[in-house]
């Protein structure tokens, strides 16, 4: 039903990278291939600062840079699983026909549900003024928009009664286009009547990050208006007002011609021999010969063979060399492709930066790409640190590079970043070998947004030795960091003075929290792993903290979904905040309210796949109360059982938490998202899985009020009839 499966790329920590190089990949000769400023120590900012290939010889300079980068890969002191540096064939442009743009039909007024809700929950976002793409979006009239496979589905979901009988608007998204499209997420601007389906298209040996532009002024008759795309795998996207900013990864193919060139292969063998015998002068001379020959190979192919293309309604245009920025250090040639366009596809602009960043954070004014030192160049003795590249956002152009900053270690996720009052706050964990075996330390840095980059304004270094950062959330002038070794310290920071950030308190409790949700200024609602003083227990844990006084942070309550003694549970909300939906009773106050999140329980015959509903009332008698679970087994049919070989089980009860186990087992159900809708009659919860939609009364979710099975969309078979040779590293 939904396109929740996507290609993922390995991100190596320095420790893992080194271990793979030494253990898995083996050695292709003595010594290390080190480029940049020297054999030891960090690269200086001047070497890492991104610079444009400008002027008349822009593409010549770009080709020379590629020759240098490919030389480092060709002469790397490690091999890919013992057989060589993993060549990839050059992918030459494939002719792409122009796709016809559908003309808008007669767009009328809302022809929707019998009544409309007064309030609808929206995607849970990191920043209040920065919208995030998600699998589902809901509008104020109670319509639910679903992305999945090559289709857009629109359901008039409100009110929940009679949901099964509602028609589903089903719009194909690949008509007249080559290849295979897999939709992954949506952006919706209801006021403008604009919707964007974000996904990826596979055409022969090419992968594109594609955005389909849809007019939904009449939601019952959506009209595809066009599409924009770039070569590469999509990673993240944000919407700020009418402007969409999308980040994708493109890896230039290594020239296969290099492995067909006997002269180059001989030079490489001679280089390895010189390195292993300690003849450094000879090795340097041989490396220069390899670089010259490799540059010739690149020039023969031409710069365009190594650059991504942009697409406007199917018409391909090569990215110009001038649109690429790169560091002086010749790193592995991966491109962060930054694409900006209006919701209607106009003012489409694309730029790219040479780096291996995969972590992306955006404020309303800037976006940031974080790259760990393991990706700078092939130097195994690099200290563990992260360079953060800042790009200023524009309403009319591609993001503009504004310099860099650096912090020790690596941030765990995007929530470790927060821009506030002219500063960027960053929380990280750094690895460094230690005699006492406590090889991890944690850091919080406050970086000033200067005209030339990011300079350090204040810092708190070295707290929680031996532990790793698992969850971070910044709230204005305060910050909260969760680290973990065997217990869960929740650290509270006062950041009101960016020059003197300080740790105020630390609360230690079992388990750890991986996602932290502010509830106003006084509370934090978190989800993570439960445990005791000795170890984790394999279960989801929801916790509520009183953080009104930084010096006296208190755990108000903790709740774990009930299950058997040997069970295991998890929630996608632990690592994807968009699956965590908290809905306050009113807009006037953050509490009380209701929390809903996906839940999987593996407990033999009592396996469960659905959603947990929790009442949150810090001032009430029970601050956290499990209302019930919403079981999506009700969407399975006898045909599902016959096809999957399930025998069926009877409803059960575990520790007073009543639910009916799925008749065919929970293995094939993937709970995804939740949406709250409220009117004068009540508050309703719509839960969405790969099976369909189940709607319940949010305060009494035991019995479904409406169900809507949805036929699965073939979105998992993304490699059918497709041969992919482009990879991200």
XYZ file of C-alpha atoms in Angstrom:
729
model
C 0.000 0.000 0.000
C 2.678 2.457 0.962
C 6.204 2.877 -0.348
C 7.965 2.463 2.953
C 10.819 0.355 1.631
C 13.699 2.370 0.286
C 17.304 1.815 -0.618
C 19.601 2.436 2.287
C 23.333 3.033 2.203
C 25.912 2.063 4.788
C 27.365 4.841 6.887
C 30.671 3.833 8.420
C 31.912 5.032 11.762
C 35.703 5.427 11.924
C 35.952 2.260 14.021
C 33.774 0.204 11.695
C 35.476 1.598 8.616
C 38.897 0.668 9.963
C 37.739 -2.791 10.967
C 36.274 -3.427 7.522
C 39.438 -2.214 5.826
C 41.680 -4.460 7.912
C 39.502 -7.513 8.387
C 37.003 -7.763 5.540
C 38.720 -6.052 2.663
C 42.310 -7.075 3.202
C 45.351 -5.203 1.955
C 46.550 -4.618 -1.564
C 50.029 -3.573 -0.576
C 51.963 -2.078 2.301
C 51.399 1.456 3.518
C 48.396 3.748 3.391
C 47.166 5.956 0.604
C 46.906 9.330 2.326
C 46.020 12.533 0.546
C 45.399 16.047 1.745
C 47.465 17.958 4.280
C 49.459 15.134 5.798
C 49.577 11.571 7.050
C 48.267 12.292 10.541
C 45.878 14.651 12.225
C 42.777 16.438 11.005
C 42.546 18.230 7.688
C 42.512 22.027 8.081
C 39.367 23.965 7.249
C 41.019 25.462 4.170
C 41.323 21.971 2.683
C 37.709 21.056 3.452
C 36.056 24.320 2.434
C 33.902 23.779 -0.650
C 34.912 25.812 -3.698
C 33.332 26.195 -7.133
C 34.759 25.053 -10.446
C 34.444 28.482 -12.035
C 35.770 30.311 -15.079
C 36.292 29.222 -18.658
C 38.163 26.012 -17.744
C 35.524 24.960 -15.163
C 35.009 21.507 -16.678
C 38.765 21.041 -17.204
C 39.316 21.772 -13.517
C 36.470 19.433 -12.649
C 37.989 16.637 -14.747
C 41.371 17.162 -13.081
C 39.690 16.909 -9.665
C 37.977 13.694 -10.755
C 41.304 12.309 -11.938
C 42.764 13.007 -8.488
C 39.778 11.476 -6.691
C 39.693 8.352 -8.846
C 43.447 7.978 -8.411
C 43.004 7.802 -4.635
C 40.352 5.119 -5.055
C 42.470 3.227 -7.586
C 45.500 3.243 -5.276
C 43.652 2.708 -2.003
C 45.486 0.459 0.455
C 42.375 -1.660 0.896
C 40.453 -3.718 -1.591
C 36.782 -4.475 -1.975
C 36.426 -7.938 -0.385
C 39.921 -8.834 -1.568
C 39.300 -8.402 -5.294
C 39.953 -4.718 -5.997
C 38.434 -1.265 -5.617
C 34.939 -2.173 -6.904
C 34.782 -0.573 -10.358
C 31.524 0.755 -11.741
C 30.881 1.266 -15.427
C 30.273 4.774 -16.683
C 26.563 5.382 -17.163
C 26.048 7.426 -20.308
C 22.887 9.528 -20.703
C 19.799 7.692 -21.883
C 17.439 9.545 -24.237
C 14.342 10.548 -22.299
C 11.131 11.513 -24.114
C 9.315 14.639 -23.117
C 6.324 13.727 -20.950
C 3.071 15.464 -21.805
C 1.828 17.787 -19.099
C -1.782 17.157 -18.192
C -4.061 20.149 -18.593
C -6.055 21.123 -15.528
C -9.660 20.060 -15.581
C -12.626 22.037 -14.331
C -11.688 22.395 -10.669
C -14.726 22.780 -8.485
C -15.259 23.171 -4.755
C -14.995 20.535 -2.093
C -17.171 17.568 -2.850
C -16.119 15.644 0.224
C -17.391 14.018 3.373
C -20.752 14.574 5.048
C -19.128 16.666 7.763
C -15.679 18.092 8.358
C -13.507 17.916 11.465
C -12.708 21.028 13.478
C -9.076 20.013 13.970
C -6.705 17.539 12.289
C -3.238 16.455 13.382
C -0.340 17.162 11.032
C 3.039 15.558 10.415
C 5.232 15.628 13.500
C 8.098 17.931 12.447
C 11.385 18.888 14.043
C 10.912 22.619 13.419
C 7.483 24.249 13.592
C 8.038 26.377 10.472
C 9.619 23.623 8.347
C 7.271 21.021 6.875
C 8.455 17.458 6.332
C 7.366 14.929 3.739
C 5.550 11.869 5.019
C 3.718 8.726 3.886
C 0.357 10.315 4.676
C -1.064 13.832 4.801
C -4.506 14.954 5.967
C -6.441 18.107 5.098
C -8.923 20.146 7.106
C -11.893 18.443 5.439
C -10.882 15.038 6.752
C -9.332 13.691 3.571
C -6.324 11.418 3.830
C -3.717 11.418 1.035
C -1.588 8.288 0.710
C 1.675 7.744 -1.176
C 2.477 4.245 -2.349
C 4.079 2.660 -5.383
C 3.172 4.452 -8.598
C -0.148 5.751 -7.247
C -1.677 8.571 -5.224
C -4.732 7.621 -3.186
C -7.219 10.028 -1.643
C -9.742 8.878 0.968
C -12.607 10.952 2.417
C -12.001 9.554 5.875
C -14.237 11.713 8.089
C -16.392 10.769 9.891
C -15.126 7.238 10.609
C -18.554 5.593 10.423
C -19.141 4.160 6.965
C -15.454 4.369 6.057
C -15.530 1.043 4.215
C -18.116 2.337 1.734
C -16.262 5.508 0.767
C -14.790 5.662 -2.734
C -11.010 5.822 -3.003
C -9.608 8.219 -5.588
C -6.729 6.373 -7.240
C -4.394 8.389 -9.491
C -1.628 6.662 -11.526
C 1.653 8.577 -11.529
C 3.668 6.900 -14.290
C 1.452 7.323 -17.339
C 3.516 8.295 -20.380
C 6.844 7.993 -18.540
C 9.578 5.380 -18.950
C 10.747 3.063 -16.206
C 9.244 2.438 -12.799
C 8.170 5.041 -10.211
C 7.983 4.273 -6.493
C 6.325 6.964 -4.367
C 7.657 7.349 -0.844
C 6.234 10.517 0.715
C 3.995 13.547 0.269
C 3.995 17.290 0.762
C 0.652 19.107 0.900
C -0.229 22.801 0.810
C -3.989 22.780 1.206
C -4.352 26.559 0.883
C -2.676 26.522 -2.531
C -4.248 23.248 -3.628
C -0.800 21.807 -4.359
C 0.529 18.349 -3.533
C 3.906 16.798 -4.326
C 4.487 13.035 -4.418
C 8.152 12.351 -3.726
C 9.740 9.124 -4.835
C 12.324 7.507 -7.058
C 12.184 6.348 -10.654
C 14.216 3.494 -12.099
C 14.975 3.716 -15.808
C 17.327 1.062 -17.192
C 20.574 1.663 -15.271
C 19.598 5.038 -13.865
C 17.984 6.006 -10.567
C 16.269 9.370 -10.185
C 14.844 11.283 -7.265
C 11.540 12.325 -8.808
C 8.830 14.703 -7.561
C 5.365 14.473 -9.129
C 3.414 17.757 -8.987
C -0.325 17.363 -8.425
C -3.128 19.935 -8.385
C -5.619 19.047 -5.619
C -7.836 22.117 -5.661
C -10.576 19.572 -6.273
C -9.360 16.642 -4.140
C -11.869 14.314 -5.771
C -10.199 14.923 -9.138
C -6.450 15.372 -8.601
C -4.569 16.385 -11.748
C -0.907 15.579 -12.416
C 0.609 18.852 -13.625
C 4.198 17.788 -14.225
C 7.319 16.422 -12.577
C 10.886 17.404 -11.748
C 13.769 15.054 -10.991
C 17.519 14.640 -10.593
C 19.787 11.617 -10.951
C 20.503 9.930 -7.640
C 18.875 8.318 -4.625
C 16.541 10.545 -2.576
C 17.498 11.108 1.072
C 15.521 13.973 2.650
C 13.128 16.786 1.723
C 11.708 19.852 3.457
C 9.101 22.468 2.533
C 9.333 26.094 3.628
C 6.282 28.056 2.517
C 5.974 27.434 -1.256
C 9.544 26.206 -1.712
C 10.609 22.547 -1.689
C 14.228 21.645 -0.879
C 15.307 18.081 -1.658
C 18.594 16.340 -0.849
C 19.718 13.329 -2.899
C 22.906 11.282 -3.222
C 24.665 10.687 -6.530
C 27.851 8.641 -6.852
C 29.829 9.187 -10.034
C 30.582 5.822 -11.681
C 34.219 4.776 -11.543
C 35.535 4.618 -15.122
C 35.613 1.016 -16.263
C 38.221 2.036 -18.836
C 40.757 2.269 -16.004
C 40.504 -1.487 -15.461
C 40.858 -2.167 -19.171
C 44.064 -0.101 -19.354
C 47.066 -2.446 -18.984
C 49.407 0.518 -18.499
C 47.385 1.726 -15.509
C 47.186 -1.745 -13.994
C 50.954 -2.160 -14.282
C 51.561 1.258 -12.711
C 49.279 0.315 -9.812
C 51.136 -2.947 -9.141
C 54.457 -1.085 -9.239
C 53.066 1.537 -6.833
C 51.989 -1.121 -4.309
C 55.405 -2.754 -4.534
C 57.210 0.556 -3.926
C 54.944 1.311 -0.951
C 55.488 -2.093 0.632
C 59.282 -1.835 0.195
C 59.438 1.660 1.663
C 60.581 3.341 -1.566
C 58.515 6.465 -1.002
C 60.119 8.577 -3.746
C 59.381 5.868 -6.304
C 55.834 5.514 -4.971
C 55.240 9.262 -5.288
C 56.531 9.270 -8.867
C 54.357 6.299 -9.805
C 51.339 7.916 -8.211
C 51.894 11.029 -10.330
C 51.962 8.860 -13.459
C 48.706 7.147 -12.413
C 47.094 10.533 -11.778
C 48.069 11.810 -15.234
C 46.786 8.681 -16.950
C 43.576 8.614 -14.880
C 42.887 12.241 -15.789
C 43.231 11.305 -19.472
C 40.642 8.537 -18.968
C 38.253 11.050 -17.395
C 38.810 13.593 -20.151
C 38.130 10.999 -22.818
C 34.748 10.244 -21.241
C 33.946 13.924 -20.662
C 32.743 15.697 -17.518
C 29.058 15.099 -18.318
C 29.517 11.324 -17.920
C 30.230 11.856 -14.218
C 27.599 14.478 -13.419
C 23.916 14.048 -12.521
C 21.189 15.347 -14.777
C 18.083 17.309 -13.900
C 14.726 16.594 -15.510
C 11.851 18.968 -16.161
C 8.823 16.964 -17.312
C 11.147 14.275 -18.587
C 13.533 16.547 -20.489
C 17.086 15.879 -19.298
C 19.702 18.611 -18.819
C 23.235 17.876 -17.614
C 24.295 19.711 -14.480
C 26.959 22.262 -15.458
C 30.411 21.977 -13.913
C 29.949 25.472 -12.450
C 27.081 24.177 -10.291
C 29.408 21.852 -8.351
C 31.453 22.803 -5.283
C 34.231 20.585 -3.928
C 36.887 20.562 -1.193
C 40.581 20.763 -1.930
C 40.930 17.328 -0.367
C 40.212 14.782 -3.129
C 37.661 12.632 -1.338
C 35.674 9.696 -2.665
C 33.579 11.323 -5.371
C 30.065 11.334 -3.913
C 27.736 14.239 -4.653
C 25.152 15.740 -2.350
C 22.612 17.005 -4.880
C 20.566 19.966 -3.611
C 17.380 20.584 -5.546
C 14.947 23.468 -4.960
C 11.646 24.183 -6.693
C 8.242 25.707 -6.065
C 5.260 23.468 -5.331
C 4.108 23.878 -8.935
C 7.551 22.918 -10.273
C 8.578 26.437 -11.282
C 11.931 28.092 -10.482
C 13.652 24.705 -10.494
C 17.314 25.021 -9.463
C 19.951 22.335 -8.796
C 23.458 22.425 -7.342
C 25.801 19.771 -5.962
C 28.569 19.440 -3.399
C 31.344 16.860 -3.364
C 31.151 15.122 0.007
C 29.872 11.954 1.581
C 27.307 13.542 3.867
C 24.131 11.635 4.619
C 22.896 13.579 7.641
C 20.683 16.528 6.760
C 19.113 19.227 8.944
C 17.122 22.270 7.819
C 15.920 25.392 9.587
C 13.683 27.994 7.970
C 16.762 29.808 6.599
C 19.569 27.290 6.214
C 20.243 23.674 5.501
C 23.207 21.755 6.877
C 25.051 18.678 5.622
C 27.134 16.742 8.149
C 30.037 14.570 7.034
C 32.174 12.433 9.318
C 35.950 12.516 8.911
C 35.922 8.901 7.712
C 34.644 10.221 4.382
C 37.234 12.969 3.788
C 39.979 10.864 2.311
C 41.647 7.516 2.692
C 43.539 8.167 5.915
C 42.925 5.537 8.608
C 44.342 7.731 11.385
C 41.863 10.590 11.063
C 40.416 11.710 14.402
C 36.695 11.135 14.804
C 35.051 14.458 13.978
C 32.321 15.887 11.776
C 32.414 18.781 9.346
C 29.132 20.664 8.988
C 28.534 22.506 5.715
C 26.021 25.343 5.790
C 23.882 26.400 2.795
C 21.608 29.461 2.780
C 18.136 28.814 1.388
C 16.575 30.949 -1.328
C 13.106 31.439 -2.827
C 14.512 31.776 -6.340
C 17.740 29.767 -6.559
C 19.579 26.675 -5.388
C 20.975 26.700 -1.816
C 24.100 28.891 -1.595
C 27.207 27.639 0.194
C 28.130 29.679 3.301
C 31.086 27.843 4.801
C 31.718 25.152 7.370
C 32.250 24.333 11.013
C 33.557 21.243 12.749
C 32.694 19.347 15.893
C 34.265 16.308 17.600
C 32.638 12.952 16.995
C 29.396 12.218 15.176
C 25.795 13.361 15.769
C 23.351 10.435 16.183
C 20.607 11.912 13.985
C 19.119 15.190 12.745
C 17.636 16.014 16.149
C 21.202 16.512 17.382
C 21.114 19.817 15.442
C 19.146 22.949 16.255
C 19.464 26.461 14.868
C 18.394 29.147 17.344
C 19.045 32.868 17.653
C 21.940 32.980 15.182
C 23.630 29.813 16.474
C 23.704 26.110 15.648
C 23.715 23.698 18.614
C 25.156 20.216 17.980
C 25.393 17.140 20.250
C 27.854 14.358 19.339
C 29.619 11.202 20.502
C 33.325 10.835 19.712
C 35.334 7.612 19.567
C 38.950 7.482 20.669
C 40.951 4.533 21.997
C 41.384 4.760 25.760
C 43.512 2.737 28.171
C 40.578 2.240 30.528
C 38.373 0.942 27.711
C 35.925 3.839 27.934
C 36.400 4.785 24.318
C 33.444 7.137 23.907
C 32.959 10.708 25.071
C 30.118 13.140 24.466
C 30.179 16.788 23.471
C 27.835 19.713 23.001
C 28.985 22.596 20.835
C 27.345 25.947 20.117
C 28.443 27.339 16.739
C 27.962 30.952 15.717
C 26.566 31.554 12.219
C 29.265 33.823 10.794
C 29.437 35.196 7.274
C 32.326 32.834 6.497
C 31.132 29.700 8.237
C 30.450 28.333 11.715
C 32.753 29.332 14.567
C 32.690 27.860 18.067
C 30.922 30.154 20.536
C 30.700 27.768 23.497
C 31.156 24.138 24.447
C 30.555 21.412 27.007
C 33.077 18.638 26.404
C 33.685 15.108 27.624
C 30.563 14.311 29.607
C 29.269 10.737 30.056
C 32.567 8.935 29.272
C 32.052 5.427 27.935
C 28.475 6.134 26.851
C 26.930 7.041 23.513
C 24.355 9.701 22.654
C 20.980 8.128 21.822
C 18.497 10.997 21.850
C 18.642 14.807 21.671
C 16.101 17.624 21.738
C 16.584 21.366 21.946
C 13.839 23.630 23.277
C 14.708 27.298 22.790
C 17.443 28.129 25.293
C 17.513 24.609 26.732
C 18.872 21.297 25.547
C 18.325 17.678 26.581
C 20.646 14.802 25.727
C 20.159 11.109 26.494
C 23.229 8.872 26.604
C 23.391 5.155 27.247
C 25.740 2.460 28.469
C 23.634 0.415 30.866
C 21.432 3.116 32.312
C 19.861 6.194 30.793
C 21.196 9.566 31.907
C 19.014 12.475 30.771
C 21.268 15.555 30.772
C 19.745 19.030 30.971
C 21.657 22.023 29.564
C 21.182 25.755 29.958
C 21.965 27.317 26.553
C 20.618 30.808 27.131
C 24.156 32.203 26.894
C 25.653 30.619 23.744
C 29.148 31.541 24.917
C 28.752 29.678 28.196
C 26.521 26.635 27.778
C 26.397 24.598 30.948
C 25.144 21.254 32.143
C 22.655 21.830 34.939
C 21.609 18.312 35.947
C 21.607 14.629 35.039
C 18.828 12.152 35.785
C 19.830 8.473 35.618
C 17.217 5.786 35.008
C 17.197 2.362 33.292
C 16.927 1.995 29.515
C 17.191 4.954 27.163
C 15.054 7.329 25.117
C 15.746 7.696 21.397
C 13.075 10.291 20.529
C 12.117 13.232 22.748
C 8.923 15.240 22.160
C 8.481 18.601 23.939
C 5.045 19.181 25.462
C 5.054 22.924 25.957
C 7.873 24.243 28.147
C 7.330 21.941 31.102
C 7.346 18.340 29.878
C 9.182 15.892 27.655
C 7.405 12.817 26.309
C 9.873 10.198 25.062
C 9.987 6.768 23.445
C 12.868 4.311 23.504
C 13.949 1.056 25.125
C 13.043 -0.257 28.554
C 15.422 -1.960 30.926
C 16.819 -2.258 34.433
C 20.144 -1.398 36.053
C 21.806 -4.351 34.329
C 20.485 -4.471 30.769
C 17.761 -3.610 28.280
C 14.648 -5.766 28.417
C 13.740 -5.796 24.725
C 10.595 -3.698 25.064
C 9.342 -0.283 24.030
C 9.246 2.263 26.853
C 7.312 5.560 26.886
C 8.393 8.058 29.538
C 7.149 11.431 30.733
C 9.537 13.941 32.314
C 8.957 17.195 34.144
C 11.633 19.590 32.815
C 10.217 22.886 34.052
C 13.168 23.238 36.434
C 16.458 22.274 34.787
C 18.018 21.716 38.194
C 15.290 19.266 39.174
C 14.361 17.164 36.122
C 12.032 14.386 37.258
C 10.582 11.255 35.714
C 6.814 11.576 36.109
C 5.835 8.177 34.707
C 6.979 5.295 32.517
C 4.901 2.722 30.684
C 5.813 -0.357 28.657
C 3.279 -2.123 26.410
C 2.341 -5.312 28.208
C 3.636 -8.561 26.752
C 4.862 -11.984 27.802
C 8.074 -12.554 29.736
C 10.084 -13.628 26.691
C 8.559 -11.184 24.235
C 10.226 -8.482 22.195
C 8.594 -5.257 21.053
C 9.591 -2.242 19.021
C 8.096 0.819 17.371
C 9.161 2.641 14.226
C 8.575 5.836 16.239
C 11.803 5.081 18.111
C 13.797 6.135 15.045
C 11.239 7.992 12.895
C 9.589 10.936 14.639
C 6.899 11.118 11.947
C 5.436 7.889 13.332
C 5.029 9.521 16.779
C 1.722 11.438 16.969
C 0.752 13.422 20.050
C -2.580 15.257 19.953
C -3.408 17.726 22.763
C -7.027 17.961 23.837
C -7.106 21.650 22.875
C -4.853 24.069 21.037
C -4.663 26.267 24.133
C -2.589 23.832 26.225
C 0.039 21.200 25.455
C -1.358 18.811 28.081
C -3.405 16.749 28.572
C -3.539 14.845 25.308
C -3.312 11.474 23.579
C -0.306 9.676 22.091
C -0.471 7.058 19.339
C 2.397 5.126 17.781
C 3.009 1.918 15.758
C 3.754 -1.190 17.807
C 5.069 -4.632 16.918
C 5.169 -7.372 19.558
C 6.798 -10.748 18.959
C 5.385 -13.101 21.562
C 4.608 -16.432 19.957
C 0.860 -16.927 19.597
C 0.316 -13.409 20.943
C 2.228 -11.643 18.181
C 0.774 -8.204 17.532
C 0.990 -5.641 14.740
C -0.912 -2.414 15.207
C -0.847 0.689 17.335
C -0.629 1.693 20.981
C -2.818 4.493 22.349
C -1.686 6.244 25.540
C -3.432 8.939 27.537
C -1.023 11.668 28.706
C -2.127 13.747 31.716
C 0.757 14.882 33.957
C -1.596 16.362 36.556
C -3.973 13.405 36.542
C -4.094 10.432 38.847
C -2.383 8.303 36.189
C 0.057 10.505 34.187
C 0.524 7.825 31.493
C -2.325 5.392 30.922
C -2.456 2.706 28.224
C -5.936 3.062 26.759
C -5.720 0.068 24.439
C -4.233 -1.209 21.208
C -5.602 -0.932 17.703
C -5.149 -4.309 16.029
C -4.848 -4.342 12.242
C -5.590 -8.040 12.072
C -9.193 -6.974 11.495
C -8.120 -6.023 7.964
C -6.919 -9.528 7.106
C -9.185 -11.835 5.140
C -9.445 -15.631 4.889
C -7.651 -15.295 1.567
C -4.708 -13.731 3.391
C -4.604 -16.737 5.703
C -4.791 -19.203 2.841
C -2.019 -17.440 0.898
C 0.285 -17.105 3.901
C -0.385 -20.446 5.516
C -1.690 -19.056 8.805
C -3.757 -21.270 11.002
C -5.435 -18.567 13.031
C -5.474 -18.122 16.803
C -8.080 -17.037 19.263
C -8.201 -13.580 20.870
C -6.107 -13.300 24.003
C -5.245 -11.083 26.893
C -1.794 -10.241 28.228
C -1.321 -8.584 31.639
C -4.684 -6.846 31.400
C -3.813 -5.224 28.054
C -6.566 -6.701 25.899
C -6.080 -7.261 22.200
C -6.966 -9.829 19.562
C -3.873 -11.418 17.982
C -3.985 -11.447 14.179
C -5.587 -14.559 12.719
C -2.726 -15.092 10.263
C 0.138 -13.859 12.376
C 1.483 -10.308 12.526
C 4.456 -10.904 10.273
C 2.882 -9.470 7.149
C 1.393 -6.326 8.701
C 3.505 -3.198 8.882
C 1.947 -0.449 11.067
C 2.927 2.940 9.673
C 1.211 6.182 10.728
C -1.604 7.741 12.739
C -3.845 10.780 12.210
C -6.165 12.396 14.774
C -9.370 14.207 13.777
C -11.631 16.071 16.188
C -15.067 17.663 16.049
C -17.749 18.589 18.593
C -18.802 14.940 18.853
C -15.413 13.477 19.734
C -11.783 12.793 18.874
C -11.025 10.049 16.398
C -7.845 8.189 15.600
C -7.081 6.881 12.113
C -4.370 4.219 12.057
C -2.688 3.245 8.793
C -0.788 0.072 7.960
C 0.147 -1.808 4.824
C -3.260 -3.502 5.117
C -5.394 -0.354 5.204
C -7.056 2.037 7.670
C -8.713 1.363 11.018
C -10.518 4.285 12.696
C -11.408 4.319 16.408
C -12.615 6.629 19.136
C -9.312 8.005 20.479
C -10.514 7.846 24.094
C -12.048 4.373 23.800
C -10.082 2.645 21.016
C -11.100 -0.940 21.798
C -13.668 -1.227 19.004
C -13.221 -0.029 15.408
C -15.655 2.620 14.214
C -14.641 2.207 10.605
C -12.261 0.068 8.562
C -11.024 0.420 5.000
C -8.942 -2.415 3.561
C -6.701 -1.196 0.767
C -5.307 -3.492 -1.871
C -1.513 -3.542 -1.718
C 0.353 -1.541 -4.331
C 3.295 -3.279 -5.954
C 5.928 -0.948 -4.564
C 8.393 -3.385 -3.043
C 9.489 -4.919 -6.337
C 11.541 -1.871 -7.243
C 14.225 -3.931 -8.949
C 11.882 -5.887 -11.217
C 13.193 -5.709 -14.796
C 15.753 -3.142 -13.652
C 19.526 -3.502 -13.494
C 21.018 -0.985 -11.080
C 24.748 -0.288 -11.218
C 24.822 3.125 -9.567
C 25.464 2.857 -5.814
C 25.932 5.218 -2.879
C 28.857 4.711 -0.553
